[in-house]
Coordinates of C-alpha atoms in Angstrom, one line a residue:
M1 CA 2.1 9.6 12.1
K2 CA 1.2 12.8 10.3
I3 CA 0.2 11.7 6.8
L4 CA -0.4 14.0 3.8
M5 CA -2.3 12.3 1.0
I6 CA -2.3 14.0 -2.4
S7 CA -5.1 12.8 -4.7
P8 CA -7.1 14.0 -7.6
E9 CA -10.2 12.3 -6.2
I10 CA -11.8 11.5 -2.9
A11 CA -15.4 10.2 -2.6
P12 CA -18.0 11.5 -2.1
Y13 CA -16.6 14.9 -3.2
S14 CA -15.0 13.8 -6.5
K15 CA -15.0 10.4 -8.1
T16 CA -14.6 8.7 -11.5
G17 CA -13.8 5.2 -10.4
G18 CA -12.2 3.2 -7.7
L19 CA -9.5 5.7 -6.9
G20 CA -11.9 8.1 -5.2
D21 CA -13.4 5.3 -3.1
A22 CA -9.9 3.9 -2.1
V23 CA -8.5 7.2 -1.0
A24 CA -11.6 8.0 1.0
A25 CA -11.6 4.7 2.8
M26 CA -7.8 4.8 3.4
A27 CA -8.0 8.3 4.9
K28 CA -11.0 7.2 7.1
Y29 CA -9.3 4.1 8.5
M30 CA -5.9 5.7 8.8
A31 CA -7.4 8.3 11.0
A32 CA -9.2 5.6 13.0
H33 CA -5.8 4.0 13.7
G34 CA -4.7 7.2 15.4
N35 CA -2.9 8.9 12.6
E36 CA -3.3 12.6 11.8
V37 CA -4.4 12.5 8.1
R38 CA -4.8 15.4 5.7
V39 CA -6.0 14.8 2.1
F40 CA -5.2 17.5 -0.4
T41 CA -7.4 17.6 -3.5
P42 CA -8.8 20.1 -6.0
A43 CA -12.0 22.0 -5.4
Y44 CA -13.6 21.2 -8.8
G45 CA -16.6 23.2 -9.8
S46 CA -18.7 20.0 -9.4
V47 CA -17.7 19.6 -5.7
R48 CA -20.7 20.2 -3.4
R49 CA -19.7 22.6 -0.6
D50 CA -21.5 23.4 2.7
E51 CA -21.3 25.4 5.9
T52 CA -18.8 22.9 7.5
W53 CA -16.1 24.2 5.1
H54 CA -13.7 26.9 6.4
R55 CA -11.1 28.9 4.4
Y56 CA -7.8 30.2 5.5
E57 CA -7.9 34.0 5.3
E58 CA -4.5 34.5 3.7
P59 CA -4.0 33.3 0.2
V60 CA -1.7 30.4 -0.3
R61 CA 1.4 31.4 -2.3
V62 CA 2.3 28.7 -4.9
E63 CA 5.9 29.2 -6.0
L64 CA 6.4 28.3 -9.7
G65 CA 9.3 28.5 -12.2
Y66 CA 11.2 31.6 -13.3
G67 CA 10.6 33.2 -9.9
M68 CA 6.9 33.4 -10.6
H69 CA 4.1 32.7 -8.2
S70 CA 0.3 32.4 -8.1
D71 CA -2.1 32.7 -5.2
C72 CA -4.9 30.3 -4.5
A73 CA -7.4 29.6 -1.7
V74 CA -7.6 26.5 0.4
W75 CA -10.8 25.3 2.1
E76 CA -11.0 22.6 4.7
T77 CA -13.6 20.3 6.2
N78 CA -13.6 17.2 8.5
F79 CA -14.1 13.8 6.9
C80 CA -14.5 10.8 9.1
G81 CA -11.7 12.0 11.4
A82 CA -9.4 13.1 8.6
T83 CA -9.1 16.6 7.2
V84 CA -9.8 17.3 3.5
S85 CA -8.0 20.4 2.1
F86 CA -9.5 21.7 -1.2
V87 CA -7.3 23.9 -3.4
E88 CA -9.5 26.5 -5.1
Y89 CA -8.0 27.9 -8.3
N90 CA -10.7 28.7 -10.8
Y91 CA -8.5 28.8 -14.0
F92 CA -7.5 25.2 -13.5
F93 CA -10.3 23.7 -11.5
G94 CA -13.4 25.9 -11.9
G95 CA -15.0 23.5 -14.4
N96 CA -16.9 20.3 -13.4
E97 CA -14.5 17.8 -15.0
I98 CA -11.8 16.0 -13.0
Y99 CA -9.6 15.0 -16.0
S100 CA -9.9 17.2 -19.0
S101 CA -8.9 17.2 -22.6
R102 CA -7.2 20.6 -22.2
P103 CA -3.6 20.8 -23.6
D104 CA -2.5 22.0 -20.2
D105 CA -4.0 19.2 -18.2
A106 CA -0.6 18.1 -16.8
H107 CA 0.0 21.7 -15.8
R108 CA -3.3 21.7 -13.8
F109 CA -2.1 18.8 -11.7
A110 CA 1.5 20.1 -11.5
F111 CA 0.1 23.3 -9.9
F112 CA -2.0 21.2 -7.6
G113 CA 0.9 19.1 -6.3
K114 CA 3.1 22.2 -5.8
A115 CA 0.2 23.9 -3.9
A116 CA 0.1 20.9 -1.5
I117 CA 3.8 21.3 -0.6
D118 CA 3.6 25.1 -0.3
Y119 CA 0.4 25.0 1.8
C120 CA 1.8 22.6 4.4
E121 CA 4.9 24.8 4.8
Q122 CA 2.8 27.9 5.0
I123 CA 0.5 26.6 7.8
N124 CA 3.4 25.0 9.5
W125 CA 1.9 21.5 9.3
I126 CA 4.8 19.2 8.4
P127 CA 3.9 15.5 7.6
D128 CA 6.0 12.4 8.3
I129 CA 4.6 10.9 5.1
V130 CA 3.7 12.3 1.7
H131 CA 1.5 9.8 0.0
C132 CA 1.0 10.5 -3.7
H133 CA -1.8 8.8 -5.6
D134 CA -1.5 8.0 -9.3
W135 CA 0.0 10.0 -12.2
T136 CA -1.5 13.4 -11.4
T137 CA 0.8 13.6 -8.4
G138 CA 3.9 12.4 -10.3
L139 CA 5.9 15.6 -10.1
V140 CA 5.7 15.8 -6.3
P141 CA 8.4 13.3 -5.5
A142 CA 10.8 15.2 -7.8
L143 CA 9.9 18.5 -6.2
L144 CA 10.8 17.1 -2.8
N145 CA 14.0 15.6 -4.0
T146 CA 15.3 18.7 -6.0
R147 CA 13.8 22.1 -6.0
D148 CA 12.2 21.9 -2.5
N149 CA 14.7 19.6 -0.9
W150 CA 15.8 22.4 1.5
R151 CA 12.3 22.6 3.0
R152 CA 11.1 20.7 6.1
I153 CA 8.5 18.7 4.2
A154 CA 11.3 17.2 2.1
R155 CA 12.3 15.0 5.1
A156 CA 9.0 13.1 4.9
G157 CA 8.9 9.6 3.4
I158 CA 7.5 9.6 -0.1
I159 CA 5.0 6.9 -1.1
F160 CA 3.7 6.7 -4.6
T161 CA 0.7 4.4 -5.3
I162 CA -0.1 3.1 -8.7
H163 CA -3.8 2.6 -9.0
N164 CA -3.7 1.9 -12.7
L165 CA -0.5 1.8 -14.7
Q166 CA -2.3 2.3 -18.0
H167 CA -2.7 6.0 -17.2
Q168 CA 0.7 7.5 -16.9
G169 CA 0.4 11.3 -17.5
Y170 CA 2.2 12.2 -20.6
A171 CA 3.0 15.9 -20.8
P172 CA 5.1 18.4 -22.8
K173 CA 8.5 19.1 -21.3
S174 CA 7.4 22.7 -20.5
V175 CA 5.7 21.3 -17.4
L176 CA 9.2 21.0 -15.8
E177 CA 9.9 24.7 -16.5
Y178 CA 6.5 25.6 -15.2
L179 CA 7.5 24.3 -11.7
G180 CA 11.1 25.4 -11.9
L181 CA 12.4 21.8 -11.9
P182 CA 15.9 21.2 -13.0
W183 CA 16.6 20.1 -16.6
G184 CA 18.6 17.2 -15.2
L185 CA 15.3 15.4 -14.7
F186 CA 14.7 15.3 -18.5
T187 CA 16.7 12.1 -19.1
A188 CA 15.7 8.5 -20.1
D189 CA 16.3 7.3 -16.5
N190 CA 14.1 10.0 -15.1
Y191 CA 11.1 11.8 -16.5
E192 CA 11.8 11.8 -20.3
S193 CA 9.7 9.6 -22.5
L194 CA 9.3 9.8 -26.3
G195 CA 10.5 13.4 -26.2
G196 CA 8.0 14.5 -23.6
V197 CA 7.5 14.0 -19.8
C198 CA 6.0 10.9 -18.3
M199 CA 4.8 12.0 -14.9
M200 CA 4.4 8.5 -13.5
K201 CA 7.7 7.2 -14.8
G202 CA 9.7 9.9 -13.0
A203 CA 7.7 9.4 -9.8
L204 CA 8.7 5.7 -9.8
Y205 CA 12.4 6.8 -9.8
H206 CA 11.9 9.5 -7.1
A207 CA 9.6 7.9 -4.6
T208 CA 11.0 6.4 -1.4
K209 CA 8.6 3.4 -1.6
I210 CA 6.1 2.4 -4.3
T211 CA 2.9 0.6 -3.7
T212 CA 0.1 -0.8 -5.9
V213 CA -3.3 -2.1 -5.0
S214 CA -2.8 -5.9 -5.0
P215 CA 0.1 -8.3 -4.7
T216 CA -0.6 -10.1 -8.0
Y217 CA -0.7 -6.8 -9.9
S218 CA 2.6 -5.8 -8.4
Y219 CA 4.1 -8.8 -10.2
E220 CA 2.1 -8.4 -13.4
I221 CA 3.3 -4.9 -14.0
Q222 CA 6.9 -6.0 -13.9
S223 CA 6.2 -8.0 -17.1
S224 CA 6.3 -6.6 -20.7
E225 CA 2.7 -7.8 -21.2
Q226 CA 1.2 -5.6 -18.4
G227 CA 4.0 -3.1 -17.8
F228 CA 2.8 -0.5 -20.4
G229 CA 6.4 0.4 -21.2
L230 CA 7.4 0.9 -17.5
D231 CA 8.2 -2.7 -16.6
H232 CA 11.9 -2.0 -16.7
V233 CA 11.5 0.8 -14.2
L234 CA 9.4 -1.4 -11.9
R235 CA 11.9 -4.2 -12.1
H236 CA 14.6 -1.8 -11.2
R237 CA 12.6 -0.6 -8.1
A238 CA 11.2 -4.1 -7.3
G239 CA 12.9 -4.0 -3.8
D240 CA 10.8 -1.0 -2.9
L241 CA 7.5 -2.1 -4.5
T242 CA 4.7 -3.6 -2.4
G243 CA 1.3 -4.8 -3.4
I244 CA -1.4 -4.1 -0.8
I245 CA -5.0 -5.1 -1.6
N246 CA -7.6 -2.4 -1.1
G247 CA -10.2 -3.0 1.5
I248 CA -13.9 -2.1 1.3
D249 CA -15.8 0.3 3.5
Y250 CA -18.4 -1.8 5.4
G251 CA -20.1 1.4 6.4
E252 CA -21.1 1.8 2.7
W253 CA -21.2 -1.8 1.5
S254 CA -22.8 -4.3 3.9
P255 CA -26.0 -6.3 3.4
R256 CA -26.6 -6.0 7.1
T257 CA -27.0 -2.2 7.1
D258 CA -27.3 -1.0 3.5
K259 CA -30.0 1.6 3.3
L260 CA -30.2 1.5 -0.5
I261 CA -31.6 -2.0 -0.8
P262 CA -35.2 -3.1 0.0
A263 CA -34.2 -5.7 2.7
N264 CA -31.1 -6.4 4.7
F265 CA -29.8 -9.9 5.3
V266 CA -27.1 -11.9 7.0
P267 CA -25.3 -15.1 6.0
E268 CA -27.5 -17.2 8.2
N269 CA -30.7 -16.0 6.6
F270 CA -31.1 -15.2 2.8
T271 CA -34.7 -14.1 3.0
G272 CA -33.7 -10.5 2.6
K273 CA -31.6 -11.4 -0.4
D274 CA -34.6 -13.1 -2.1
I275 CA -36.5 -9.9 -1.6
C276 CA -33.7 -7.9 -3.2
K277 CA -33.7 -10.3 -6.2
A278 CA -37.4 -10.0 -6.7
E279 CA -37.3 -6.2 -6.5
L280 CA -34.3 -6.1 -8.9
Q281 CA -36.2 -8.2 -11.4
R282 CA -39.3 -6.1 -11.0
E283 CA -37.5 -2.7 -11.5
S284 CA -35.6 -4.2 -14.5
R285 CA -38.9 -5.3 -16.1
L286 CA -37.9 -8.9 -16.0
A287 CA -40.1 -11.8 -14.9
V288 CA -39.9 -12.2 -11.1
R289 CA -38.6 -15.8 -10.9
R290 CA -36.8 -17.2 -8.0
D291 CA -35.9 -20.4 -9.9
I292 CA -33.5 -18.9 -12.5
P293 CA -30.2 -17.0 -11.9
V294 CA -29.7 -13.3 -12.4
F295 CA -26.2 -12.3 -13.6
G296 CA -25.4 -8.7 -12.6
V297 CA -22.8 -6.3 -14.1
V298 CA -21.8 -2.8 -12.8
S299 CA -18.8 -1.5 -14.7
R300 CA -17.2 1.0 -17.0
L301 CA -17.7 -0.3 -20.5
A302 CA -14.1 -0.3 -21.5
E303 CA -11.7 -2.7 -23.2
Q304 CA -9.9 -3.2 -19.8
K305 CA -13.1 -4.6 -18.3
G306 CA -13.6 -7.3 -20.9
L307 CA -17.3 -6.7 -21.3
D308 CA -16.9 -7.0 -25.1
L309 CA -16.2 -10.7 -24.4
F310 CA -19.4 -11.0 -22.4
A311 CA -21.4 -9.2 -25.1
A312 CA -20.1 -11.6 -27.8
A313 CA -21.0 -14.6 -25.6
L314 CA -24.5 -13.5 -24.7
P315 CA -26.5 -14.3 -27.8
N316 CA -25.5 -18.0 -27.7
L317 CA -26.1 -18.1 -23.9
L318 CA -29.5 -16.3 -23.9
D319 CA -30.8 -18.4 -26.8
R320 CA -30.4 -21.7 -24.9
A321 CA -30.0 -21.0 -21.2
E322 CA -32.5 -20.1 -18.4
M323 CA -30.9 -16.9 -17.1
Q324 CA -31.4 -13.2 -16.8
V325 CA -28.9 -10.4 -17.0
V326 CA -29.0 -6.9 -15.5
L327 CA -26.3 -4.5 -16.6
L328 CA -25.4 -1.0 -15.4
G329 CA -22.5 0.9 -17.1
S330 CA -21.3 3.4 -19.5
G331 CA -18.1 4.2 -21.5
N332 CA -17.3 3.0 -25.0
P333 CA -20.1 4.2 -27.3
A334 CA -19.8 1.1 -29.5
L335 CA -20.1 -1.2 -26.6
E336 CA -23.1 0.8 -25.2
S337 CA -24.8 0.4 -28.6
T338 CA -24.0 -3.3 -28.6
F339 CA -25.7 -3.9 -25.2
R340 CA -28.7 -1.7 -26.2
R341 CA -29.2 -3.9 -29.3
L342 CA -28.9 -7.0 -27.3
A343 CA -31.5 -5.7 -24.8
A344 CA -33.9 -5.0 -27.6
R345 CA -33.4 -8.5 -29.0
Y346 CA -33.8 -10.2 -25.6
P347 CA -36.2 -7.9 -23.7
A348 CA -37.3 -10.8 -21.4
K349 CA -33.8 -11.8 -20.4
L350 CA -31.6 -8.7 -20.6
A351 CA -32.0 -5.3 -18.9
V352 CA -29.5 -2.6 -19.7
S353 CA -29.1 0.8 -18.0
I354 CA -26.5 3.2 -19.5
G355 CA -25.1 5.6 -17.1
Y356 CA -24.4 5.3 -13.3
N357 CA -27.0 5.0 -10.5
N358 CA -25.6 4.4 -7.0
R359 CA -28.8 2.9 -5.7
L360 CA -29.1 0.5 -8.7
A361 CA -25.5 -0.5 -8.3
H362 CA -26.3 -1.6 -4.7
M363 CA -29.4 -3.3 -5.9
I364 CA -27.5 -5.3 -8.5
E365 CA -24.9 -6.4 -5.9
A366 CA -27.6 -7.5 -3.5
G367 CA -30.1 -8.9 -5.8
S368 CA -28.0 -10.9 -8.4
D369 CA -27.1 -14.5 -8.1
F370 CA -23.7 -14.0 -9.9
F371 CA -21.6 -10.9 -10.7
V372 CA -19.8 -10.8 -14.0
M373 CA -16.3 -9.2 -14.0
P374 CA -14.2 -10.6 -16.9
S375 CA -11.4 -7.9 -16.8
R376 CA -8.4 -8.2 -19.1
F377 CA -6.4 -6.7 -16.3
E378 CA -7.6 -5.4 -12.9
P379 CA -5.2 -3.7 -10.5
C380 CA -7.4 -4.4 -7.5
G381 CA -11.1 -4.3 -8.2
L382 CA -13.8 -3.6 -5.6
N383 CA -16.9 -5.0 -7.1
Q384 CA -15.8 -8.6 -6.7
M385 CA -15.4 -7.9 -3.0
Y386 CA -18.7 -6.1 -2.8
S387 CA -20.3 -9.1 -4.5
M388 CA -18.9 -11.7 -2.2
T389 CA -20.0 -9.6 0.8
Y390 CA -23.5 -9.6 -0.6
G391 CA -23.6 -13.3 -1.2
T392 CA -23.2 -12.9 -4.9
P393 CA -20.4 -15.2 -6.3
P394 CA -18.3 -13.3 -8.8
I395 CA -17.2 -14.6 -12.2
V396 CA -13.7 -13.3 -12.9
R397 CA -10.6 -13.7 -15.0
T398 CA -7.5 -14.7 -13.2
T399 CA -5.7 -11.4 -13.1
G400 CA -4.5 -8.8 -10.6
G401 CA -6.6 -8.3 -7.5
L402 CA -9.2 -10.8 -8.8
V403 CA -6.7 -13.6 -8.2
D404 CA -5.9 -12.3 -4.7
T405 CA -9.6 -12.1 -3.6
V406 CA -11.6 -14.8 -5.4
T407 CA -11.1 -18.5 -4.9
A408 CA -12.4 -20.7 -7.8
W409 CA -15.2 -23.2 -7.1
D410 CA -14.4 -26.7 -8.4
P411 CA -16.9 -29.6 -8.1
A412 CA -14.0 -31.9 -7.2
T413 CA -13.7 -30.0 -3.9
P414 CA -17.2 -29.7 -2.6
G415 CA -18.0 -26.7 -0.4
A416 CA -14.8 -24.7 -1.3
G417 CA -14.4 -21.5 -3.3
T418 CA -16.0 -18.1 -3.4
G419 CA -16.7 -17.7 -7.2
I420 CA -15.9 -18.8 -10.7
S421 CA -12.6 -18.1 -12.3
F422 CA -11.3 -18.5 -15.9
H423 CA -8.0 -17.8 -17.6
D424 CA -8.1 -16.9 -21.3
A425 CA -9.5 -13.5 -22.4
D426 CA -11.6 -14.9 -25.2
V427 CA -15.3 -15.6 -25.9
G428 CA -14.9 -19.4 -25.5
A429 CA -13.5 -19.0 -22.0
M430 CA -16.2 -16.4 -21.1
T431 CA -18.9 -18.8 -22.3
W432 CA -17.3 -21.7 -20.3
A433 CA -17.4 -19.6 -17.1
I434 CA -21.1 -18.7 -17.5
E435 CA -21.9 -22.3 -18.2
R436 CA -20.0 -23.3 -15.1
A437 CA -21.9 -20.8 -13.0
L438 CA -25.2 -22.2 -14.4
K439 CA -24.0 -25.7 -13.5
L440 CA -23.2 -24.6 -9.9
Y441 CA -26.6 -23.0 -9.6
F442 CA -28.8 -25.7 -11.0
D443 CA -26.8 -29.0 -10.3
Y444 CA -24.9 -28.2 -7.2
S445 CA -27.3 -26.3 -5.0
D446 CA -25.6 -27.3 -1.7
D447 CA -22.3 -26.1 -3.1
Y448 CA -23.9 -22.9 -4.3
Y449 CA -25.1 -22.1 -0.8
K450 CA -21.6 -22.8 0.7
V451 CA -19.9 -20.7 -2.0
R452 CA -22.2 -17.8 -1.1
M453 CA -21.5 -18.3 2.6
N454 CA -17.7 -18.5 2.0
G455 CA -17.8 -15.1 0.3
M456 CA -19.9 -13.5 2.9
N457 CA -17.6 -14.7 5.7
R458 CA -14.5 -13.2 4.1
D459 CA -12.9 -10.2 5.8
F460 CA -12.2 -7.4 3.3
S461 CA -12.0 -4.6 5.9
W462 CA -9.4 -1.8 5.6
D463 CA -7.9 -2.6 9.0
R464 CA -5.5 -5.2 7.6
S465 CA -4.5 -3.0 4.6
V466 CA -3.9 0.0 6.9
E467 CA -1.5 -2.0 9.0
E468 CA 0.5 -3.0 5.9
Y469 CA 0.6 0.7 4.7
E470 CA 1.8 1.8 8.2
R471 CA 4.6 -0.7 7.9
V472 CA 5.6 0.7 4.5
Y473 CA 5.3 4.2 5.9
R474 CA 7.7 3.4 8.8
E475 CA 10.2 1.9 6.3
A476 CA 10.0 5.0 4.1
M477 CA 10.6 7.3 7.1
E478 CA 13.6 5.3 8.1
A479 CA 15.0 5.3 4.5
R480 CA 14.6 9.0 4.3
K481 CA 16.6 9.9 7.4
G482 CA 19.7 11.9 6.8
M483 CA 19.0 12.2 3.1
F484 CA 19.2 16.0 3.2
P485 CA 20.9 18.5 5.5
P486 CA 18.7 19.9 8.4
P487 CA 16.2 22.4 7.1
P488 CA 16.2 26.1 8.1
P489 CA 13.9 27.1 11.0
P490 CA 10.4 28.1 10.0
E491 CA 9.9 31.8 9.2
I492 CA 6.3 31.8 8.0
K493 CA 3.5 32.1 10.5
S494 CA 0.5 29.8 10.2
V495 CA -2.5 31.6 8.8
K496 CA -5.9 32.2 10.5
K497 CA -9.0 30.4 9.6
K498 CA -12.1 32.1 8.2
S499 CA -15.3 30.2 8.9
G500 CA -18.3 29.9 6.6
A501 CA -19.1 28.1 3.4
P502 CA -17.5 29.4 0.2
A503 CA -19.4 32.1 -1.7
A504 CA -19.2 32.7 -5.4
A505 CA -18.2 36.3 -4.8
E506 CA -15.1 35.2 -2.8
K507 CA -13.6 33.1 -5.5
P508 CA -10.9 34.7 -7.7
S509 CA -11.8 35.2 -11.3
A510 CA -10.5 32.8 -13.8
K511 CA -8.5 35.7 -15.4
A512 CA -6.9 36.7 -12.2
A513 CA -6.2 33.1 -11.1
A514 CA -4.5 32.3 -14.4
K515 CA -2.0 35.2 -14.2
P516 CA 1.1 34.3 -12.2
Q517 CA 3.0 37.1 -10.5
K518 CA 6.7 37.8 -10.2
S519 CA 8.3 39.0 -7.0
A520 CA 11.7 39.3 -5.4
K521 CA 10.6 36.7 -2.9
G522 CA 9.7 34.3 -5.7
A523 CA 13.0 34.9 -7.4
A524 CA 14.9 34.3 -4.2
T525 CA 13.1 31.0 -3.7
K526 CA 14.1 29.8 -7.1
K527 CA 17.7 30.8 -6.5
S528 CA 18.0 29.0 -3.2
A529 CA 16.2 25.9 -4.5
T530 CA 18.6 25.4 -7.5
R531 CA 21.8 26.2 -5.6

């Protein structure tokens, strides 16, 4: 299949969380399965560019509302067998940020989604599947169903993946005019929400198929508790909604080959893990002791992640238990301050690093004895899978992807389980979970070894997930057949490539990029699209 993925992030070029990792791995493994994959994403000012990039000589014409258009540049490079296409438009994406606080943030991503459609048509690359990732791509399904439904790309199956339902993309209704979308979309059973536009809501109505990143999360978001106001839409589309657990990229996360940890190890021999633990304690300025457990945390410090529960439970635990904690994270300033104060109060037991450090993240996964992940909700989660892969049993709440990946240890069933699970999102339950982990470590050493082994022997590869996505893709293609009349024959030639890395002098100025142009061709496009 020819697959177009439209995403605001793809690691290692751009990343704020799990979305960038998931899209990168999905593209890599989709290509490995023999599919032709192109990922369309913005060329943010923070993206590192090199000589492998090439640019199409002709500007890409992005058709907007009112017969207007703007030109942008598109650069491409190979990524693990897939093609990554970067849209360069300095007015919207010249800064370093991915998501901004600009009042026109929705317009930024509206332009980006329209550019993906127009680019594919211009270079005569017509996908079988258009796979849209999260709210930033929420207007693409409507474009393909309305304004651009006469184009060849509109015959593709449309997949919309919810990575986190909490972020829905609220925008002023002017974003519809900006793209020349019909006002018929501004209704309660479409894009309208609280007098504005909810980009994700409309995408849920317009996509051929909807996926989210774990089976349990696909059920949870149909409830009022975790539906964030869209549960009624998801129940309406439940027959087209599928939960597919993300995999992990073993090329990046494997204790057998990881180059960021001091020693590699396998399930049959934990000598290397012991070395990793000692080095983690040493770097964290904690006593190097093999006889007490290290609890690791790598996380955004946000309410979703439940680390406030862990912070509240820590004083009681650190006062009376033999344990150490190493935390890496950033986010909520109040929570950052709380962990800093705790580290100052318990310098011999708690080490806190505010920020993000990829090497330290790998060290914590490899060197810890338990990994703490008490999320209030978790669409999929990757760290619990990383942890099990590194022989570090996770401590998780029973929610979302954590339910689908972690099996609870119970002393009544010796040798079973891959981690510790608890249900209630409160300090008492959090304390109980840590105490249960301490009990496993000190009193059930044989079980602890088996729990580690169970986790390391789990298969979290992307191959199984890719097969499920391919099944959904085929269903979407079949459902899309005959939906629109046959498209007109192509009239636009594919453009030529220009080799070489992008130079600053070649980029359009922000002023020039911001100014859309009007032409007879643009007006004709609008007229035919709204006929």
